[in-house]
Coordinates of C-alpha atoms in Angstrom, one line a residue:
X238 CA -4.7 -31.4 -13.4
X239 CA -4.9 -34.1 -10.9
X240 CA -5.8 -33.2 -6.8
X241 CA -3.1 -34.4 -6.0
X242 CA -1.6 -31.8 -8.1
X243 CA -3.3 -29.3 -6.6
X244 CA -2.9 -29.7 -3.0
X245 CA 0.7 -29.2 -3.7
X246 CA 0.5 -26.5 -5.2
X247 CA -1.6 -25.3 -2.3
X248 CA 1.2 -26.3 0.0
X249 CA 3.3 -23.4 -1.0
X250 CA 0.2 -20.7 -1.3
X251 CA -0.4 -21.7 2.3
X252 CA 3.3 -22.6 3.9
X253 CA 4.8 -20.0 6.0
X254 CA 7.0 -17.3 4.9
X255 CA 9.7 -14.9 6.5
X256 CA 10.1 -11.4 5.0
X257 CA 12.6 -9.7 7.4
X258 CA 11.2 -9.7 10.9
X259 CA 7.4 -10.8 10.2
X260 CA 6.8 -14.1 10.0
X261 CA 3.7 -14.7 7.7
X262 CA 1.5 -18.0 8.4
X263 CA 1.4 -18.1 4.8
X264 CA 1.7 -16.6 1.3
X265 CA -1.6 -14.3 1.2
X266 CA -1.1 -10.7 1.7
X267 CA -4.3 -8.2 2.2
X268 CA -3.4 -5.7 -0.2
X269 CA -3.3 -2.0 0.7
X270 CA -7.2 -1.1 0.2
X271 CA -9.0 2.1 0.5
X272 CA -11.9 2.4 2.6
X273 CA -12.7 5.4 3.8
X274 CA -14.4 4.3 7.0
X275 CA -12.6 6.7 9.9
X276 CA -14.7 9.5 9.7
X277 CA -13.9 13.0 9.6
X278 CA -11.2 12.7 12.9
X279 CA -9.4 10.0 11.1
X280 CA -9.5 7.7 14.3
X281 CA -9.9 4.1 13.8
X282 CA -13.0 3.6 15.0
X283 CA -14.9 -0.2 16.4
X284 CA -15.8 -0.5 12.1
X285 CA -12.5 -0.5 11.5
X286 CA -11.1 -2.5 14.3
X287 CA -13.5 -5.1 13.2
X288 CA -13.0 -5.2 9.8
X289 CA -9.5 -5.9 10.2
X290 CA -9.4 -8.4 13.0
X291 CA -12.0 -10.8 11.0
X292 CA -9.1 -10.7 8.5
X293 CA -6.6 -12.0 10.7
X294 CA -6.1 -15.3 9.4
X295 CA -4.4 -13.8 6.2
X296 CA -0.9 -14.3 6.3
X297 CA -0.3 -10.3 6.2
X298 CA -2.6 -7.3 6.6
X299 CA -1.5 -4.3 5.0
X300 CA -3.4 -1.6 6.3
X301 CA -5.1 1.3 3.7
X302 CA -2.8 4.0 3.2
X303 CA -2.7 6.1 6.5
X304 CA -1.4 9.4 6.4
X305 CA 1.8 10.7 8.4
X306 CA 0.6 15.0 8.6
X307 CA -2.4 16.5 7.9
X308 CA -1.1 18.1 4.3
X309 CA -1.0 14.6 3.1
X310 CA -4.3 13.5 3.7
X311 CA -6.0 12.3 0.4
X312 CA -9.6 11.1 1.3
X313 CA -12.4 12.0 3.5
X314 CA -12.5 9.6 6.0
X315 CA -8.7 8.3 5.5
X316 CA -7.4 7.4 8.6
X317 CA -4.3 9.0 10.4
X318 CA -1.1 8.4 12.4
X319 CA -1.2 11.9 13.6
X320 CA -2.5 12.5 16.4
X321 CA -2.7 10.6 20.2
X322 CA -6.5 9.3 19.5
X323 CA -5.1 8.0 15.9
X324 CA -2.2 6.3 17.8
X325 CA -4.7 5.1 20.1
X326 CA -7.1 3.8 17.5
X327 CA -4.6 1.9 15.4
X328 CA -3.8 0.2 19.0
X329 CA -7.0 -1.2 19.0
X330 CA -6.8 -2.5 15.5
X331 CA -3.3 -3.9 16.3
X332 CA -4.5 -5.8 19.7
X333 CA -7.2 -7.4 18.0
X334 CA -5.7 -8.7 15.0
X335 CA -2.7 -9.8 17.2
X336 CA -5.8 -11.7 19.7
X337 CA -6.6 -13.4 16.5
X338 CA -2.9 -14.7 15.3
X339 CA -2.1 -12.4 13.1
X340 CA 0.4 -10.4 11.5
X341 CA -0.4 -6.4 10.2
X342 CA 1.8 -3.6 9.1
X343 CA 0.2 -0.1 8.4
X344 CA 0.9 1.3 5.2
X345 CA 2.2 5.4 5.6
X346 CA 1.1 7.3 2.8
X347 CA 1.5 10.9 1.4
X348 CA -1.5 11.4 -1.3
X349 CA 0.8 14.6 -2.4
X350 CA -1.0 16.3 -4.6
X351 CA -3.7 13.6 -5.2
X352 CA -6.1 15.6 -2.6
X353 CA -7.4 18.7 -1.9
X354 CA -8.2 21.5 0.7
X355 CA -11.2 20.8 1.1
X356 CA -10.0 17.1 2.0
X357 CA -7.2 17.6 3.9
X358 CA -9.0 20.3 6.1
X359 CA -7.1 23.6 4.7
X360 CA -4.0 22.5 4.5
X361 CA -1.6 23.1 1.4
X362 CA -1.6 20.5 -1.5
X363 CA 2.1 19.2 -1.7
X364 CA 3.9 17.9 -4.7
X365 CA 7.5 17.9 -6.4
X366 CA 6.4 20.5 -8.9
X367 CA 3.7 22.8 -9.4
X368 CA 1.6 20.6 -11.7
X369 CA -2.2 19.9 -11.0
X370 CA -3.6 16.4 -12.1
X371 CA -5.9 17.1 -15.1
X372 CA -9.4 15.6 -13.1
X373 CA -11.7 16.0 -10.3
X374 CA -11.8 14.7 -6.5
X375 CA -14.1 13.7 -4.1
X376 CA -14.2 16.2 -1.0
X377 CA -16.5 17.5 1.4
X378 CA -17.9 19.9 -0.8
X379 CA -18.5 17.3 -3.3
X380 CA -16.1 17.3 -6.7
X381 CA -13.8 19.8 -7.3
X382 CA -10.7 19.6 -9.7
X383 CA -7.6 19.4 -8.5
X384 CA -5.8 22.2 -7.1
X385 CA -2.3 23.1 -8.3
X386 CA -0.3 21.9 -5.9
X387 CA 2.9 23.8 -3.7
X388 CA 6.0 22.7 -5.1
X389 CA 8.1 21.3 -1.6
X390 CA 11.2 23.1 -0.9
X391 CA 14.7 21.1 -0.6
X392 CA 14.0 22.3 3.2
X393 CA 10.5 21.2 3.0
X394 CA 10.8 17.8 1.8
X395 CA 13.2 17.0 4.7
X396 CA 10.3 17.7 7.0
X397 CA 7.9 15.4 4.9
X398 CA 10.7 12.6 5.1
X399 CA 10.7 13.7 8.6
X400 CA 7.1 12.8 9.1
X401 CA 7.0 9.3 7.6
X402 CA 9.6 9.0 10.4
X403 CA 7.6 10.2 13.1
X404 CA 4.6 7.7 12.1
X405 CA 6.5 5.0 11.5
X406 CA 7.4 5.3 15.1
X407 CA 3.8 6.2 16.1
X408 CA 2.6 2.6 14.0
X409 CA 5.4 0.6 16.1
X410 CA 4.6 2.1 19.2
X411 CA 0.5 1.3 18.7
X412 CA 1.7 -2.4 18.5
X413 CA 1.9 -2.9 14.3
X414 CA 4.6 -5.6 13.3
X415 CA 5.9 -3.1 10.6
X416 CA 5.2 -0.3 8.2
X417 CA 5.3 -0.3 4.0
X418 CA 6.1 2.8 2.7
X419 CA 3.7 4.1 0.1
X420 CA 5.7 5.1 -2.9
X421 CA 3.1 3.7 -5.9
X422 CA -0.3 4.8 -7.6
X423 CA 0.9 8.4 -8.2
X424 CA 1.1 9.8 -4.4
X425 CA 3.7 11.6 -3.6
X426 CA 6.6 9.0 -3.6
X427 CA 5.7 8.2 -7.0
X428 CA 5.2 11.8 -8.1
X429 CA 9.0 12.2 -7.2
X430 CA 9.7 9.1 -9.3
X431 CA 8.3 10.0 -12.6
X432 CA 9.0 12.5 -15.4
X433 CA 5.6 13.8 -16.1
X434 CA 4.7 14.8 -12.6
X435 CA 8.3 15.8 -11.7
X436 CA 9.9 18.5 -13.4
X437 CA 12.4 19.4 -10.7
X438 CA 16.2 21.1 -11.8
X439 CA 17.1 20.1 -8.2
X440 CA 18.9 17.5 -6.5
X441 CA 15.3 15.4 -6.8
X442 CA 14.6 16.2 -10.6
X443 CA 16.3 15.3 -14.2
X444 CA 17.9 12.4 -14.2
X445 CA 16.7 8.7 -13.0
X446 CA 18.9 8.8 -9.7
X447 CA 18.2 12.2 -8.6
X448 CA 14.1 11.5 -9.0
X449 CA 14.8 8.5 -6.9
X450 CA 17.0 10.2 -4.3
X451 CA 14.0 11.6 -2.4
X452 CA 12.4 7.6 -2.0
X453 CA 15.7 6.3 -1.1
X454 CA 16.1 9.0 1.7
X455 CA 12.5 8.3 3.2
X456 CA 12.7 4.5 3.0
X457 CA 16.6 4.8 3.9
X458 CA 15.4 7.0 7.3
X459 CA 12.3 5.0 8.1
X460 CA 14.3 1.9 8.5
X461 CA 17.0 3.3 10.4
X462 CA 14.4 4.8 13.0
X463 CA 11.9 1.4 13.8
X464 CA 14.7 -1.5 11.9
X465 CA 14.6 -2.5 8.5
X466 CA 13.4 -5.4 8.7
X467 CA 10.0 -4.0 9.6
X468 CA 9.9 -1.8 6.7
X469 CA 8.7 -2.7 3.4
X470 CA 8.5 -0.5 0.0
X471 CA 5.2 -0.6 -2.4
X472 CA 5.9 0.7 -5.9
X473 CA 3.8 0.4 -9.2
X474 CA 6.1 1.5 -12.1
X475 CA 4.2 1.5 -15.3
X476 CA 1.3 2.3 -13.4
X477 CA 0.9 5.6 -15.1
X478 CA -2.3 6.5 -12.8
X479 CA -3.3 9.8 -11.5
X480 CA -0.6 11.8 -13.6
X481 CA 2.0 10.0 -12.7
X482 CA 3.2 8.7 -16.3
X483 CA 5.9 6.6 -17.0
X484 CA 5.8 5.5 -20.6
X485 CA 9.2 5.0 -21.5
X486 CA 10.4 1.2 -20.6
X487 CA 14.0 2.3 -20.3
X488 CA 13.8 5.1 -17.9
X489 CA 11.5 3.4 -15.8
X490 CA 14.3 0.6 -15.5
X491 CA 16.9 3.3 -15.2
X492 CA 15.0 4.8 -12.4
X493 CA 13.8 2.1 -10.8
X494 CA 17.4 0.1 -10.9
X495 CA 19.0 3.0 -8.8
X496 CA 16.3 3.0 -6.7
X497 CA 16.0 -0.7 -5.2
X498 CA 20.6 -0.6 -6.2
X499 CA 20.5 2.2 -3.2
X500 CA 18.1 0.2 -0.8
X501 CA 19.4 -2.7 -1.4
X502 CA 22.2 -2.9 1.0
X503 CA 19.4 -1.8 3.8
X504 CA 18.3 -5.3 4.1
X505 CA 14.3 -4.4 3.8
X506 CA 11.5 -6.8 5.0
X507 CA 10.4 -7.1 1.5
X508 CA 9.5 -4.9 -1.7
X509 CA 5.5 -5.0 -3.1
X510 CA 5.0 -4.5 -6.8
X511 CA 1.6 -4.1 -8.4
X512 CA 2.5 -4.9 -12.2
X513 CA 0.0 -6.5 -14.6
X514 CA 3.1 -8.7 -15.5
X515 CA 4.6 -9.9 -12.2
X516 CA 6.1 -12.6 -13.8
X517 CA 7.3 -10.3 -16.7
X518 CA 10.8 -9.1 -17.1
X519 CA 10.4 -5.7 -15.8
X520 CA 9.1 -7.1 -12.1
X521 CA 11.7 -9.6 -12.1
X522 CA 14.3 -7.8 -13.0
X523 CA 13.5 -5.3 -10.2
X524 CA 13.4 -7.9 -8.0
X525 CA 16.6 -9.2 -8.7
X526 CA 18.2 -5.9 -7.7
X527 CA 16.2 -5.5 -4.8
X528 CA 17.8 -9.3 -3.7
X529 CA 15.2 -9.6 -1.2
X530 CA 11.4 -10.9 -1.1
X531 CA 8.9 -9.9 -3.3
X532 CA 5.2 -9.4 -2.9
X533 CA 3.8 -9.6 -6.3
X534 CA 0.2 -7.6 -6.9
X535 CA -1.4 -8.2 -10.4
X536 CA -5.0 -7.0 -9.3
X537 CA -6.0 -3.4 -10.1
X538 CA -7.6 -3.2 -13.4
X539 CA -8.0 -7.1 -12.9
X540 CA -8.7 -9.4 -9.5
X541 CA -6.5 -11.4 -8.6
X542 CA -7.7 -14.9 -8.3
X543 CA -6.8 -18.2 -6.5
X544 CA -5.2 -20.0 -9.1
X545 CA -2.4 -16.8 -10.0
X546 CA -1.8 -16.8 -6.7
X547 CA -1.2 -20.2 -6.2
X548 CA 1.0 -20.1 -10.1
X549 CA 2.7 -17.1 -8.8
X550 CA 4.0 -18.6 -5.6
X551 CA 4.4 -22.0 -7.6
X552 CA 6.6 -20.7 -10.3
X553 CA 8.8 -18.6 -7.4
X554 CA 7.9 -15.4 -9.1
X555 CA 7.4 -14.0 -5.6
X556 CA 7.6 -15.2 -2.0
X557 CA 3.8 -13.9 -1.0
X558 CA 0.9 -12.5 -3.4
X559 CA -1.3 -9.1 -2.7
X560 CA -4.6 -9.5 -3.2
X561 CA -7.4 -7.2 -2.5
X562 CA -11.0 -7.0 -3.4
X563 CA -11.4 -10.7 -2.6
X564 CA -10.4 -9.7 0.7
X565 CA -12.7 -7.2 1.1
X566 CA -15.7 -9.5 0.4
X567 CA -14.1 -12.6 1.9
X568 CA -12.9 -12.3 6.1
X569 CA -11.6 -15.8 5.7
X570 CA -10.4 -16.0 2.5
X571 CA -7.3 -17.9 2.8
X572 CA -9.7 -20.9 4.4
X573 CA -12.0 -20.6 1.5
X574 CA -9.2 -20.5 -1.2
X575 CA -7.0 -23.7 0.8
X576 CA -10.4 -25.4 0.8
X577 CA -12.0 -24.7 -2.7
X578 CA -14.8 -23.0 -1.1
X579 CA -16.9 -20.6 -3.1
X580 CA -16.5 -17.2 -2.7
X581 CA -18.2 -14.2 -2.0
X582 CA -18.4 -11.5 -4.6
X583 CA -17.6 -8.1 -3.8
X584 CA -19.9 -5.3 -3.8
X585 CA -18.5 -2.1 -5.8
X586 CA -20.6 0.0 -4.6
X587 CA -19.6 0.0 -1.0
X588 CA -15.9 -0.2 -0.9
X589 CA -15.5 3.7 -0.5
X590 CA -18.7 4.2 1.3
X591 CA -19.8 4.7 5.0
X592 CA -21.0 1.9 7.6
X593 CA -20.9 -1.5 7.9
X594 CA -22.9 -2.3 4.5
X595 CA -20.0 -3.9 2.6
X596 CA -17.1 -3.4 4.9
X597 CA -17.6 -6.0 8.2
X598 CA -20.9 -7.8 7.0
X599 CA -19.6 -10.4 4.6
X600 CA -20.5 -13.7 5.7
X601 CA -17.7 -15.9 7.0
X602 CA -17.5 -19.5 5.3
X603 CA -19.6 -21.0 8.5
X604 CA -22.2 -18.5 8.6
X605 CA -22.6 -18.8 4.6
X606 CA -22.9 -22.6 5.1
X607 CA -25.0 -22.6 7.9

């Protein structure tokens, strides 16, 4: 392939993008990645404020999963939305990727029963049903297995919807542009959605619409408290991660149709997918009933490298592409991919560690040149 060829594809990697009210400098999104780095009040601390300002020049940061009560933390060292110091943390980040040009929505996330008490300091594991993942998880007694979770009440879930309201507001009023709602990688909102973790004979079990009601009455509330076009939904169907199994191609369609037929009419900012096929029928098909942009996400099992990101936007298989562990080792990623330039690789062993080792010391393309 000739340059020339490729500097036009790299035209519409890098051109700008509207989804809803954010308005992206271009097509690189930072993926929603764990990190861990908040300690045990789950404050954004001057790490974290760091680490995501010397990201700014991606077109959107989604923030790691930040959790809207304390049931639903999932990790030691998550960060919250909580309380007034989280509020006041998140500010921080907010003000100084803003300082840098950029654009950053914080992810809300309930790990449902993904977590434990020991994690989520007491506090009751919540799920749709009363089914314990079949594994162990980190806490701060070291690895345990997974508690059986307590199975949320009709009355109960309205208080958890009520929650991702209440930090959506919090995220808005600490300065973020917008807020994705967490419903993939078999968390709660995904629990809800598939048949193996949700066994319900309620109005949010059984059949494909009612194990999507309970994500179409979040998402549906979120947006109608901070504006839908600051709202975006991440799914992963097919995922079948953590429990959360979805093995049968038609129900998964079934289910996830109603779903994105419901919020459709909402007008969201945009809808994130992580698929391996983003360019497959299932992700496209979703999209199309969605009718609204798309952020495609390939990289879990794999990375997700320059050139699919540049075919992805190329082909219009997706207005924007997810990427995430070459944003981790790479602060200026979206220079080093429009110029070429090498990258660095990412260190494993660090992502869910403690410090600045692997998190804020990656060398910038100027330093690595120097």
């Amino acid at each position: 392939m000739s340059e020339g060829n490729d500097l036009a594809q790299d035209m519409d990697l890098f051109s700008p993008v509207t989804l809803g009210d954010l308005e992206l400098a271009n097509r690189v999104v930072m993926a929603p990645l764990t990190r861990m780095r908040a300690g045990a009040s789950g404050v954004p601390n001057d790490l974290v404020v760091e680490h995501y300002a010397q990201r700014a020049s991606i077109g959107l940061i989604i923030t790691e999963g930040t959790y809207p009560r304390f049931e639903s933390q999932a990790f030691v060292g998550q960060p919250g939305i909580v309380t007034d110091e989280q509020v006041a943390g998140w500010a921080r980040v907010a003000e100084a990727v803003h300082a840098r040009g950029g654009r950053i929505v914080m992810q809300v996330m309930h790990g449902g029963r993904v977590t434990h008490p020991d994690t989520n300091n007491g506090h009751r594991v919540e799920a749709p049903s009363a089914i314990a993942i079949d594994g162990e998880t980190h806490t701060t007694r070291g690895k345990q297995p997974y508690p059986v979770p307590h199975a949320l009440t009709v009355e109960e879930a309205a208080e958890v919807r009520d929650s991702f309201v209440t930090a959506s507001r919090r995220a808005i009023e600490a300065g973020l542009d917008g807020v994705e709602v967490h419903g993939a990688n078999g968390y709660l909102l995904h629990e809800f959605l598939s048949p193996a973790a949700n066994t319900r004979d309620d109005v949010y079990g059984g059949s494909p619409e009612n194990r999507a009601r309970f994500v179409v009455e979040v998402v549906t509330a979120v947006a109608e408290a901070i504006g839908a076009g600051k709202v975006g939904l991440r799914i992963s169907p097919e995922h079948n991660i953590q429990g959360a199994l979805e093995t049968d191609r038609d129900d998964v369609l079934a289910t996830y149709g109603t779903l994105l037929d419901q919020l459709r009419p909402l007008g969201l900012a945009y809808l994130s997918v992580l698929h391996a096929e983003p360019a497959g029928d299932l992700v496209q098909e979703l999209r199309r009933r969605f009718g609204g942009p798309l952020i495609a996400n390939s990289g879990f099992s794999t990375v997700t490298t320059r050139e699919e990101a540049v075919a992805l936007i190329e082909a219009a298989h997706a207005e924007a592409c997810a990427v995430g562990r070459p944003a981790i080792a790479n602060p200026d990623l979206v220079e080093r991919w429009q110029g070429g330039h090498p990258e660095n690789e990412p260190n494993g062993a660090t992502f869910y560690a403690e410090g600045a080792e692997g998190y804020t010391d990656y060398p910038s393309l100027q330093l690595s040149q120097s």
